[in-house]
PDB file of C-alpha atoms in Angstrom:
ATOM      1  CA  MET A   1     101.822  91.737  82.831  1.00  0.00           C
ATOM      2  CA  PRO A   2     104.804  92.567  80.299  1.00  0.00           C
ATOM      3  CA  THR A   3     107.369  89.428  79.529  1.00  0.00           C
ATOM      4  CA  GLU A   4     109.727  91.072  77.723  1.00  0.00           C
ATOM      5  CA  ARG A   5     111.531  94.317  78.247  1.00  0.00           C
ATOM      6  CA  PRO A   6     110.294  97.675  79.207  1.00  0.00           C
ATOM      7  CA  PRO A   7     108.545  98.930  75.541  1.00  0.00           C
ATOM      8  CA  THR A   8     109.227 102.711  76.355  1.00  0.00           C
ATOM      9  CA  ILE A   9     112.599 102.534  77.517  1.00  0.00           C
ATOM     10  CA  ASP A  10     115.500 102.584  75.199  1.00  0.00           C
ATOM     11  CA  PRO A  11     118.716 100.306  75.848  1.00  0.00           C
ATOM     12  CA  VAL A  12     121.052 102.456  74.822  1.00  0.00           C
ATOM     13  CA  ALA A  13     119.869 105.437  76.255  1.00  0.00           C
ATOM     14  CA  ALA A  14     119.274 103.274  79.244  1.00  0.00           C
ATOM     15  CA  ALA A  15     122.843 102.291  79.744  1.00  0.00           C
ATOM     16  CA  ARG A  16     124.288 105.561  78.472  1.00  0.00           C
ATOM     17  CA  TRP A  17     122.490 107.344  81.523  1.00  0.00           C
ATOM     18  CA  HIS A  18     123.699 104.254  84.134  1.00  0.00           C
ATOM     19  CA  ALA A  19     127.774 105.125  82.881  1.00  0.00           C
ATOM     20  CA  SER A  20     127.383 108.754  83.175  1.00  0.00           C
ATOM     21  CA  ALA A  21     124.756 109.129  86.094  1.00  0.00           C
ATOM     22  CA  PRO A  22     126.513 111.422  88.733  1.00  0.00           C
ATOM     23  CA  ALA A  23     128.246 109.353  91.748  1.00  0.00           C
ATOM     24  CA  GLN A  24     125.867 111.312  94.203  1.00  0.00           C
ATOM     25  CA  SER A  25     122.435 110.595  95.326  1.00  0.00           C
ATOM     26  CA  PRO A  26     119.308 112.902  95.095  1.00  0.00           C
ATOM     27  CA  TRP A  27     117.396 114.277  98.009  1.00  0.00           C
ATOM     28  CA  LEU A  28     114.240 112.379  97.577  1.00  0.00           C
ATOM     29  CA  HIS A  29     116.730 108.907  97.090  1.00  0.00           C
ATOM     30  CA  GLU A  30     117.886 109.452 100.664  1.00  0.00           C
ATOM     31  CA  GLU A  31     114.273 110.869 101.792  1.00  0.00           C
ATOM     32  CA  VAL A  32     112.490 107.153 100.763  1.00  0.00           C
ATOM     33  CA  ALA A  33     115.957 105.385 101.824  1.00  0.00           C
ATOM     34  CA  ARG A  34     114.881 106.896 105.211  1.00  0.00           C
ATOM     35  CA  ARG A  35     111.354 105.269 104.491  1.00  0.00           C
ATOM     36  CA  MET A  36     112.588 102.131 103.403  1.00  0.00           C
ATOM     37  CA  GLU A  37     114.714 101.768 106.535  1.00  0.00           C
ATOM     38  CA  ASP A  38     112.467 102.356 108.982  1.00  0.00           C
ATOM     39  CA  ARG A  39     110.229  99.278 107.433  1.00  0.00           C
ATOM     40  CA  LEU A  40     112.787  97.243 108.695  1.00  0.00           C
ATOM     41  CA  GLN A  41     111.408  97.415 112.139  1.00  0.00           C
ATOM     42  CA  TRP A  42     109.139  94.559 110.730  1.00  0.00           C
ATOM     43  CA  ILE A  43     111.981  92.370 109.900  1.00  0.00           C
ATOM     44  CA  ARG A  44     112.289  89.983 113.000  1.00  0.00           C
ATOM     45  CA  GLN A  45     115.759  88.883 111.957  1.00  0.00           C
ATOM     46  CA  ALA A  46     118.645  90.373 111.471  1.00  0.00           C
ATOM     47  CA  PRO A  47     121.009  89.370 108.306  1.00  0.00           C
ATOM     48  CA  GLN A  48     124.543  88.156 109.397  1.00  0.00           C
ATOM     49  CA  ALA A  49     125.576  89.398 105.671  1.00  0.00           C
ATOM     50  CA  TRP A  50     123.981  92.249 103.667  1.00  0.00           C
ATOM     51  CA  CYS A  51     124.358  93.494 100.266  1.00  0.00           C
ATOM     52  CA  HIS A  52     123.315  97.248  99.182  1.00  0.00           C
ATOM     53  CA  TRP A  53     123.133  97.553  95.349  1.00  0.00           C
ATOM     54  CA  ASP A  54     124.148 100.712  93.843  1.00  0.00           C
ATOM     55  CA  ALA A  55     125.048 102.333  96.805  1.00  0.00           C
ATOM     56  CA  VAL A  56     126.223 105.776  95.792  1.00  0.00           C
ATOM     57  CA  ARG A  57     123.056 106.732  93.351  1.00  0.00           C
ATOM     58  CA  GLY A  58     120.679 104.314  96.223  1.00  0.00           C
ATOM     59  CA  GLY A  59     122.230 106.408  98.997  1.00  0.00           C
ATOM     60  CA  LEU A  60     124.802 107.161 101.009  1.00  0.00           C
ATOM     61  CA  GLN A  61     123.074 108.474 104.412  1.00  0.00           C
ATOM     62  CA  GLY A  62     120.503 105.737 103.883  1.00  0.00           C
ATOM     63  CA  HIS A  63     123.799 102.936 103.804  1.00  0.00           C
ATOM     64  CA  ALA A  64     124.347 104.822 107.326  1.00  0.00           C
ATOM     65  CA  LEU A  65     121.254 104.047 108.518  1.00  0.00           C
ATOM     66  CA  VAL A  66     120.959 100.769 107.583  1.00  0.00           C
ATOM     67  CA  SER A  67     124.459 100.070 108.724  1.00  0.00           C
ATOM     68  CA  ALA A  68     123.327 101.134 112.478  1.00  0.00           C
ATOM     69  CA  ARG A  69     120.392  98.780 112.338  1.00  0.00           C
ATOM     70  CA  TYR A  70     123.094  95.991 111.326  1.00  0.00           C
ATOM     71  CA  PRO A  71     126.031  96.880 112.658  1.00  0.00           C
ATOM     72  CA  LYS A  72     127.475  93.580 113.259  1.00  0.00           C
ATOM     73  CA  ALA A  73     126.408  92.354 109.664  1.00  0.00           C
ATOM     74  CA  ASP A  74     128.719  92.582 106.758  1.00  0.00           C
ATOM     75  CA  CYS A  75     128.220  94.621 104.244  1.00  0.00           C
ATOM     76  CA  VAL A  76     129.115  93.796 100.188  1.00  0.00           C
ATOM     77  CA  VAL A  77     128.333  97.045  98.344  1.00  0.00           C
ATOM     78  CA  ALA A  78     127.346  96.312  94.747  1.00  0.00           C
ATOM     79  CA  GLU A  79     128.253  99.195  92.430  1.00  0.00           C
ATOM     80  CA  THR A  80     127.175  98.270  89.134  1.00  0.00           C
ATOM     81  CA  SER A  81     128.645 101.410  87.383  1.00  0.00           C
ATOM     82  CA  LEU A  82     132.377 102.244  87.154  1.00  0.00           C
ATOM     83  CA  THR A  83     131.827 105.931  87.883  1.00  0.00           C
ATOM     84  CA  SER A  84     130.283 104.835  91.172  1.00  0.00           C
ATOM     85  CA  GLN A  85     132.817 102.733  92.639  1.00  0.00           C
ATOM     86  CA  GLY A  86     135.773 104.730  93.410  1.00  0.00           C
ATOM     87  CA  ALA A  87     133.124 106.936  95.005  1.00  0.00           C
ATOM     88  CA  ALA A  88     131.685 103.761  96.917  1.00  0.00           C
ATOM     89  CA  ILE A  89     135.456 103.009  97.980  1.00  0.00           C
ATOM     90  CA  GLN A  90     136.026 106.834  99.332  1.00  0.00           C
ATOM     91  CA  ALA A  91     133.200 106.997 101.144  1.00  0.00           C
ATOM     92  CA  LEU A  92     132.473 104.009 102.763  1.00  0.00           C
ATOM     93  CA  ASP A  93     136.403 103.144 104.064  1.00  0.00           C
ATOM     94  CA  LYS A  94     136.758 103.058 107.745  1.00  0.00           C
ATOM     95  CA  PRO A  95     139.922 104.566 108.494  1.00  0.00           C
ATOM     96  CA  TRP A  96     142.622 102.422 110.407  1.00  0.00           C
ATOM     97  CA  TRP A  97     142.050 104.537 113.857  1.00  0.00           C
ATOM     98  CA  SER A  98     138.393 103.650 113.242  1.00  0.00           C
ATOM     99  CA  PRO A  99     137.093 101.079 116.427  1.00  0.00           C
ATOM    100  CA  THR A 100     134.528 100.778 114.208  1.00  0.00           C
ATOM    101  CA  ARG A 101     136.724  99.021 111.604  1.00  0.00           C
ATOM    102  CA  TRP A 102     137.747  96.259 114.251  1.00  0.00           C
ATOM    103  CA  THR A 103     134.414  96.052 116.414  1.00  0.00           C
ATOM    104  CA  GLY A 104     131.389  96.293 113.299  1.00  0.00           C
ATOM    105  CA  GLY A 105     130.836  94.086 110.207  1.00  0.00           C
ATOM    106  CA  GLY A 106     133.579  95.045 107.559  1.00  0.00           C
ATOM    107  CA  THR A 107     131.984  96.553 103.964  1.00  0.00           C
ATOM    108  CA  ARG A 108     133.268  95.568 100.370  1.00  0.00           C
ATOM    109  CA  VAL A 109     132.476  96.664  97.191  1.00  0.00           C
ATOM    110  CA  GLU A 110     132.205  93.963  94.975  1.00  0.00           C
ATOM    111  CA  MET A 111     129.444  91.984  93.650  1.00  0.00           C
ATOM    112  CA  PRO A 112     127.660  89.611  95.742  1.00  0.00           C
ATOM    113  CA  GLY A 113     128.228  85.842  95.221  1.00  0.00           C
ATOM    114  CA  ASP A 114     125.542  83.217  94.379  1.00  0.00           C
ATOM    115  CA  GLY A 115     123.711  82.307  98.014  1.00  0.00           C
ATOM    116  CA  SER A 116     125.732  84.903  99.970  1.00  0.00           C
ATOM    117  CA  VAL A 117     124.013  87.501 101.787  1.00  0.00           C
ATOM    118  CA  GLN A 118     120.570  87.039 103.952  1.00  0.00           C
ATOM    119  CA  MET A 119     118.764  90.805 102.693  1.00  0.00           C
ATOM    120  CA  LEU A 120     119.752  92.815  98.984  1.00  0.00           C
ATOM    121  CA  TRP A 121     118.578  96.623  99.547  1.00  0.00           C
ATOM    122  CA  ALA A 122     118.337  97.822  95.886  1.00  0.00           C
ATOM    123  CA  ASN A 123     116.843 102.066  96.579  1.00  0.00           C
ATOM    124  CA  MET A 124     115.526 103.399  93.691  1.00  0.00           C
ATOM    125  CA  ALA A 125     117.066 101.621  91.024  1.00  0.00           C
ATOM    126  CA  LEU A 126     114.451  99.552  89.357  1.00  0.00           C
ATOM    127  CA  HIS A 127     112.891 102.250  87.310  1.00  0.00           C
ATOM    128  CA  MET A 128     116.030 103.060  85.632  1.00  0.00           C
ATOM    129  CA  ALA A 129     116.564  99.260  84.205  1.00  0.00           C
ATOM    130  CA  ALA A 130     116.455  98.068  80.491  1.00  0.00           C
ATOM    131  CA  ASP A 131     116.095  95.174  81.474  1.00  0.00           C
ATOM    132  CA  PRO A 132     114.254  94.808  85.198  1.00  0.00           C
ATOM    133  CA  GLN A 133     113.831  91.120  84.905  1.00  0.00           C
ATOM    134  CA  ALA A 134     117.202  90.307  84.587  1.00  0.00           C
ATOM    135  CA  LEU A 135     117.779  92.572  87.345  1.00  0.00           C
ATOM    136  CA  ILE A 136     115.541  91.063  89.773  1.00  0.00           C
ATOM    137  CA  ALA A 137     116.913  86.814  88.719  1.00  0.00           C
ATOM    138  CA  GLN A 138     120.536  89.141  89.574  1.00  0.00           C
ATOM    139  CA  TRP A 139     118.936  89.612  93.559  1.00  0.00           C
ATOM    140  CA  HIS A 140     117.796  86.553  93.888  1.00  0.00           C
ATOM    141  CA  ARG A 141     120.372  84.576  92.550  1.00  0.00           C
ATOM    142  CA  ALA A 142     123.005  86.140  95.265  1.00  0.00           C
ATOM    143  CA  LEU A 143     120.270  85.514  98.362  1.00  0.00           C
ATOM    144  CA  THR A 144     120.605  82.303 100.324  1.00  0.00           C
ATOM    145  CA  VAL A 145     117.169  80.492 101.272  1.00  0.00           C
ATOM    146  CA  ASP A 146     114.444  82.703 103.222  1.00  0.00           C
ATOM    147  CA  GLY A 147     116.697  85.736 103.190  1.00  0.00           C
ATOM    148  CA  TYR A 148     115.168  88.662 101.618  1.00  0.00           C
ATOM    149  CA  LEU A 149     114.745  91.757  99.349  1.00  0.00           C
ATOM    150  CA  MET A 150     113.626  95.541 100.168  1.00  0.00           C
ATOM    151  CA  PHE A 151     113.630  97.626  97.109  1.00  0.00           C
ATOM    152  CA  SER A 152     111.973 100.766  96.063  1.00  0.00           C
ATOM    153  CA  CYS A 153     111.578 102.484  92.586  1.00  0.00           C
ATOM    154  CA  LEU A 154     109.047 104.925  90.931  1.00  0.00           C
ATOM    155  CA  GLY A 155     105.735 104.362  89.887  1.00  0.00           C
ATOM    156  CA  PRO A 156     103.515 105.170  86.764  1.00  0.00           C
ATOM    157  CA  ASP A 157     101.997 108.727  88.704  1.00  0.00           C
ATOM    158  CA  THR A 158     105.272 109.892  88.957  1.00  0.00           C
ATOM    159  CA  ALA A 159     105.632 113.860  87.686  1.00  0.00           C
ATOM    160  CA  GLN A 160     102.223 113.002  85.917  1.00  0.00           C
ATOM    161  CA  GLU A 161     101.894 117.264  85.660  1.00  0.00           C
ATOM    162  CA  LEU A 162     104.664 117.213  83.154  1.00  0.00           C
ATOM    163  CA  ARG A 163     103.660 114.737  81.390  1.00  0.00           C
ATOM    164  CA  ALA A 164     100.761 116.989  80.731  1.00  0.00           C
ATOM    165  CA  VAL A 165     102.465 119.657  80.274  1.00  0.00           C
ATOM    166  CA  TYR A 166     104.246 117.899  77.576  1.00  0.00           C
ATOM    167  CA  ALA A 167     100.981 116.247  75.999  1.00  0.00           C
ATOM    168  CA  ASP A 168      99.109 119.649  75.692  1.00  0.00           C
ATOM    169  CA  LEU A 169     101.748 121.051  73.711  1.00  0.00           C
ATOM    170  CA  GLY A 170     102.135 118.423  71.340  1.00  0.00           C
ATOM    171  CA  TRP A 171     105.635 117.449  72.298  1.00  0.00           C
ATOM    172  CA  PRO A 172     107.134 113.681  72.468  1.00  0.00           C
ATOM    173  CA  PRO A 173     106.642 112.571  75.528  1.00  0.00           C
ATOM    174  CA  ALA A 174     108.901 113.954  79.040  1.00  0.00           C
ATOM    175  CA  GLY A 175     110.139 110.166  80.495  1.00  0.00           C
ATOM    176  CA  HIS A 176     109.772 106.981  79.655  1.00  0.00           C
ATOM    177  CA  ALA A 177     106.563 105.334  81.899  1.00  0.00           C
ATOM    178  CA  PHE A 178     106.985 103.862  84.770  1.00  0.00           C
ATOM    179  CA  THR A 179     106.030  99.700  85.944  1.00  0.00           C
ATOM    180  CA  ASP A 180     102.885  99.233  88.407  1.00  0.00           C
ATOM    181  CA  MET A 181     103.025  97.352  91.670  1.00  0.00           C
ATOM    182  CA  HIS A 182     101.189  94.852  90.631  1.00  0.00           C
ATOM    183  CA  ASP A 183     103.387  93.839  87.964  1.00  0.00           C
ATOM    184  CA  TRP A 184     106.623  94.358  90.279  1.00  0.00           C
ATOM    185  CA  GLY A 185     105.075  91.695  92.117  1.00  0.00           C
ATOM    186  CA  ASP A 186     103.979  89.116  89.465  1.00  0.00           C
ATOM    187  CA  MET A 187     107.801  89.635  88.526  1.00  0.00           C
ATOM    188  CA  LEU A 188     109.481  89.412  91.825  1.00  0.00           C
ATOM    189  CA  VAL A 189     106.636  85.799  92.091  1.00  0.00           C
ATOM    190  CA  GLN A 190     108.524  84.540  88.508  1.00  0.00           C
ATOM    191  CA  ALA A 191     112.056  85.392  89.312  1.00  0.00           C
ATOM    192  CA  GLY A 192     111.520  82.549  92.226  1.00  0.00           C
ATOM    193  CA  PHE A 193     110.362  84.929  95.437  1.00  0.00           C
ATOM    194  CA  ALA A 194     107.924  84.352  97.874  1.00  0.00           C
ATOM    195  CA  GLU A 195     104.976  86.135  99.349  1.00  0.00           C
ATOM    196  CA  PRO A 196     106.122  89.875  97.542  1.00  0.00           C
ATOM    197  CA  VAL A 197     104.241  92.265  99.796  1.00  0.00           C
ATOM    198  CA  MET A 198     104.076  95.491  97.954  1.00  0.00           C
ATOM    199  CA  ASP A 199     103.569  99.233  99.132  1.00  0.00           C
ATOM    200  CA  MET A 200     102.496 102.599  97.125  1.00  0.00           C
ATOM    201  CA  GLU A 201     102.815 106.349  98.794  1.00  0.00           C
ATOM    202  CA  ARG A 202     102.944 109.210  96.812  1.00  0.00           C
ATOM    203  CA  ILE A 203     105.915 112.471  97.555  1.00  0.00           C
ATOM    204  CA  THR A 204     104.436 115.433  96.156  1.00  0.00           C
ATOM    205  CA  LEU A 205     107.657 117.932  95.849  1.00  0.00           C
ATOM    206  CA  THR A 206     107.534 121.835  95.480  1.00  0.00           C
ATOM    207  CA  PHE A 207     110.148 123.857  93.830  1.00  0.00           C
ATOM    208  CA  ALA A 208     110.078 127.821  93.898  1.00  0.00           C
ATOM    209  CA  THR A 209     110.992 128.262  90.064  1.00  0.00           C
ATOM    210  CA  PRO A 210     110.892 126.784  87.253  1.00  0.00           C
ATOM    211  CA  GLU A 211     114.721 126.409  87.108  1.00  0.00           C
ATOM    212  CA  ARG A 212     115.050 124.105  90.377  1.00  0.00           C
ATOM    213  CA  LEU A 213     112.221 121.323  89.525  1.00  0.00           C
ATOM    214  CA  LEU A 214     114.860 121.222  85.864  1.00  0.00           C
ATOM    215  CA  GLN A 215     117.190 120.772  87.824  1.00  0.00           C
ATOM    216  CA  GLU A 216     115.540 118.593  90.425  1.00  0.00           C
ATOM    217  CA  LEU A 217     114.477 115.776  87.489  1.00  0.00           C
ATOM    218  CA  ARG A 218     117.909 115.421  85.945  1.00  0.00           C
ATOM    219  CA  GLU A 219     119.841 114.785  89.187  1.00  0.00           C
ATOM    220  CA  LEU A 220     117.658 112.047  89.599  1.00  0.00           C
ATOM    221  CA  GLY A 221     117.234 110.873  85.987  1.00  0.00           C
ATOM    222  CA  CYS A 222     116.635 111.405  82.330  1.00  0.00           C
ATOM    223  CA  ASN A 223     114.140 109.928  79.711  1.00  0.00           C
ATOM    224  CA  LEU A 224     114.512 106.946  77.839  1.00  0.00           C
ATOM    225  CA  HIS A 225     111.308 106.956  75.946  1.00  0.00           C
ATOM    226  CA  PRO A 226     112.339 105.745  72.906  1.00  0.00           C
ATOM    227  CA  GLU A 227     110.410 108.462  71.220  1.00  0.00           C
ATOM    228  CA  ARG A 228     112.367 111.084  72.763  1.00  0.00           C
ATOM    229  CA  PHE A 229     113.254 114.760  71.030  1.00  0.00           C
ATOM    230  CA  GLY A 230     116.725 113.071  69.214  1.00  0.00           C
ATOM    231  CA  ALA A 231     118.040 116.712  68.594  1.00  0.00           C
ATOM    232  CA  LEU A 232     119.108 119.249  70.679  1.00  0.00           C
ATOM    233  CA  ARG A 233     116.725 121.540  71.917  1.00  0.00           C
ATOM    234  CA  GLY A 234     117.114 125.444  71.570  1.00  0.00           C
ATOM    235  CA  LYS A 235     116.902 129.058  73.461  1.00  0.00           C
ATOM    236  CA  ARG A 236     113.533 129.532  72.345  1.00  0.00           C
ATOM    237  CA  TRP A 237     111.721 125.960  72.938  1.00  0.00           C
ATOM    238  CA  ARG A 238     114.036 125.939  76.617  1.00  0.00           C
ATOM    239  CA  GLN A 239     112.125 129.214  76.966  1.00  0.00           C
ATOM    240  CA  GLN A 240     108.474 127.767  76.496  1.00  0.00           C
ATOM    241  CA  LEU A 241     109.347 124.570  79.076  1.00  0.00           C
ATOM    242  CA  LEU A 242     109.760 127.224  81.408  1.00  0.00           C
ATOM    243  CA  GLN A 243     106.804 129.432  81.219  1.00  0.00           C
ATOM    244  CA  ALA A 244     104.486 126.184  80.412  1.00  0.00           C
ATOM    245  CA  LEU A 245     105.889 124.772  83.513  1.00  0.00           C
ATOM    246  CA  SER A 246     105.523 128.353  85.632  1.00  0.00           C
ATOM    247  CA  ASP A 247     102.284 129.050  84.086  1.00  0.00           C
ATOM    248  CA  ARG A 248     100.501 125.548  85.182  1.00  0.00           C
ATOM    249  CA  LEU A 249     102.548 123.825  87.927  1.00  0.00           C
ATOM    250  CA  GLY A 250     102.078 126.519  90.343  1.00  0.00           C
ATOM    251  CA  ASP A 251      99.561 125.782  93.258  1.00  0.00           C
ATOM    252  CA  ALA A 252      95.673 124.932  91.275  1.00  0.00           C
ATOM    253  CA  GLY A 253      97.442 126.336  88.726  1.00  0.00           C
ATOM    254  CA  ASP A 254      96.991 130.408  90.340  1.00  0.00           C
ATOM    255  CA  GLY A 255      99.857 131.444  87.942  1.00  0.00           C
ATOM    256  CA  ALA A 256     103.411 133.032  88.434  1.00  0.00           C
ATOM    257  CA  GLY A 257     105.004 132.961  91.758  1.00  0.00           C
ATOM    258  CA  LYS A 258     103.377 130.063  93.646  1.00  0.00           C
ATOM    259  CA  PRO A 259     105.597 127.435  94.197  1.00  0.00           C
ATOM    260  CA  LEU A 260     105.573 124.584  91.469  1.00  0.00           C
ATOM    261  CA  SER A 261     104.300 121.039  92.314  1.00  0.00           C
ATOM    262  CA  LEU A 262     105.530 117.825  91.742  1.00  0.00           C
ATOM    263  CA  THR A 263     103.883 114.483  92.419  1.00  0.00           C
ATOM    264  CA  PHE A 264     106.168 111.241  92.580  1.00  0.00           C
ATOM    265  CA  GLU A 265     104.595 107.685  92.891  1.00  0.00           C
ATOM    266  CA  ILE A 266     107.300 105.757  94.901  1.00  0.00           C
ATOM    267  CA  ILE A 267     106.563 102.167  95.040  1.00  0.00           C
ATOM    268  CA  TYR A 268     107.837  99.827  98.165  1.00  0.00           C
ATOM    269  CA  GLY A 269     108.491  95.833  97.548  1.00  0.00           C
ATOM    270  CA  HIS A 270     109.752  93.578  99.529  1.00  0.00           C
ATOM    271  CA  ALA A 271     109.953  89.503  99.154  1.00  0.00           C
ATOM    272  CA  PHE A 272     111.512  86.433 100.332  1.00  0.00           C
ATOM    273  CA  LYS A 273     113.582  83.905  98.817  1.00  0.00           C
ATOM    274  CA  PRO A 274     111.872  80.925  99.849  1.00  0.00           C
ATOM    275  CA  ALA A 275     113.471  76.837  99.480  1.00  0.00           C
ATOM    276  CA  PRO A 276     113.802  75.330  96.089  1.00  0.00           C
ATOM    277  CA  ARG A 277     111.632  73.393  94.377  1.00  0.00           C
ATOM    278  CA  VAL A 278     112.407  70.604  92.578  1.00  0.00           C
ATOM    279  CA  ARG A 279     110.087  68.941  89.439  1.00  0.00           C
ATOM    280  CA  VAL A 280     109.847  65.821  89.585  1.00  0.00           C
ATOM    281  CA  SER A 281     110.573  64.264  86.223  1.00  0.00           C
ATOM    282  CA  PRO A 282     112.725  61.491  84.834  1.00  0.00           C
ATOM    283  CA  SER A 283     115.440  64.046  84.915  1.00  0.00           C
ATOM    284  CA  SER A 284     116.135  66.802  87.357  1.00  0.00           C
ATOM    285  CA  SER A 285     119.040  69.416  87.137  1.00  0.00           C
ATOM    286  CA  VAL A 286     119.883  70.934  90.603  1.00  0.00           C
ATOM    287  CA  SER A 287     122.408  73.383  91.105  1.00  0.00           C
ATOM    288  CA  LEU A 288     125.310  73.116  94.065  1.00  0.00           C
ATOM    289  CA  SER A 289     124.079  76.013  96.495  1.00  0.00           C
ATOM    290  CA  ASP A 290     120.034  74.530  95.675  1.00  0.00           C
ATOM    291  CA  MET A 291     121.268  71.281  96.592  1.00  0.00           C
ATOM    292  CA  ARG A 292     122.898  72.423  99.823  1.00  0.00           C
ATOM    293  CA  ALA A 293     119.608  74.100 100.893  1.00  0.00           C
ATOM    294  CA  MET A 294     117.309  70.693  99.723  1.00  0.00           C
ATOM    295  CA  LEU A 295     119.586  69.678 102.645  1.00  0.00           C
ATOM    296  CA  ARG A 296     119.591  71.770 105.379  1.00  0.00           C
ATOM    297  CA  ASN A 297     115.688  72.151 105.388  1.00  0.00           C
ATOM    298  CA  GLY A 298     114.246  69.107 103.265  1.00  0.00           C
ATOM    299  CA  PRO A 299     113.506  69.032  99.333  1.00  0.00           C
ATOM    300  CA  VAL A 300     110.215  69.641  98.203  1.00  0.00           C
ATOM    301  CA  ASN A 301     108.778  68.390  94.959  1.00  0.00           C
ATOM    302  CA  GLU A 302     105.966  70.250  93.237  1.00  0.00           C
TER     303      GLU A 302
END
């Protein structure tokens, strides 16, 4: 398992994309959010407060589904991009005359405090992070003891058809590599989470034209690979790409006129934040929030 930042993500490109990403949720993000929300039926304890991480890109329709499941819970929407903060405030602000403003849980657009929420919801964000371990640690700090994380991201088999086209044509990689679900599980444990449960499914999308396929990919993200082509492409290259996609991604490779298929591997993750463990040593340091948790639950030595 990698212990450093992902080697195939350019951190500068990742930061630039995050700052300029469209303040909207792609269709695939909303569909994954719907499927992830359905998994909440297996969670017995409803949160009193929950955090939606990057809700605008993750899915505002998905936000509505989770809010409807937990109507009395307060929600903190953590938008880490300035582009999306205003969109989140505009989309989620309840009018003064709305009954839900007074009867339901409140919604605030701000970063969560340490140990302030019982659930953290992060849909389709982790695979675009240049430092995912730091992001997971941030999620861990925001959760209370016995709180839980629900997240999804793209897996390594995503867009394998497109990657094959680029490789066959001798072009630089079509995109950065995505992390395997077992490595995500290891990272969760390293960050202090317990009982990680990882799941995976594949979703195949079809497109009528190569132009529509490329539009969908642009909405989903961009190529963060350090070895990506470093200059502007010309019209001739674009035409070659469109022709290659039409020829090779059609149903069973039967040529033009067939729907173009692209596979997306979706990884789902779920893990709990256990009570803090204190290593016995001549001198130990414990945060105030962890000390309060141990006083409630009883200390655990290792």
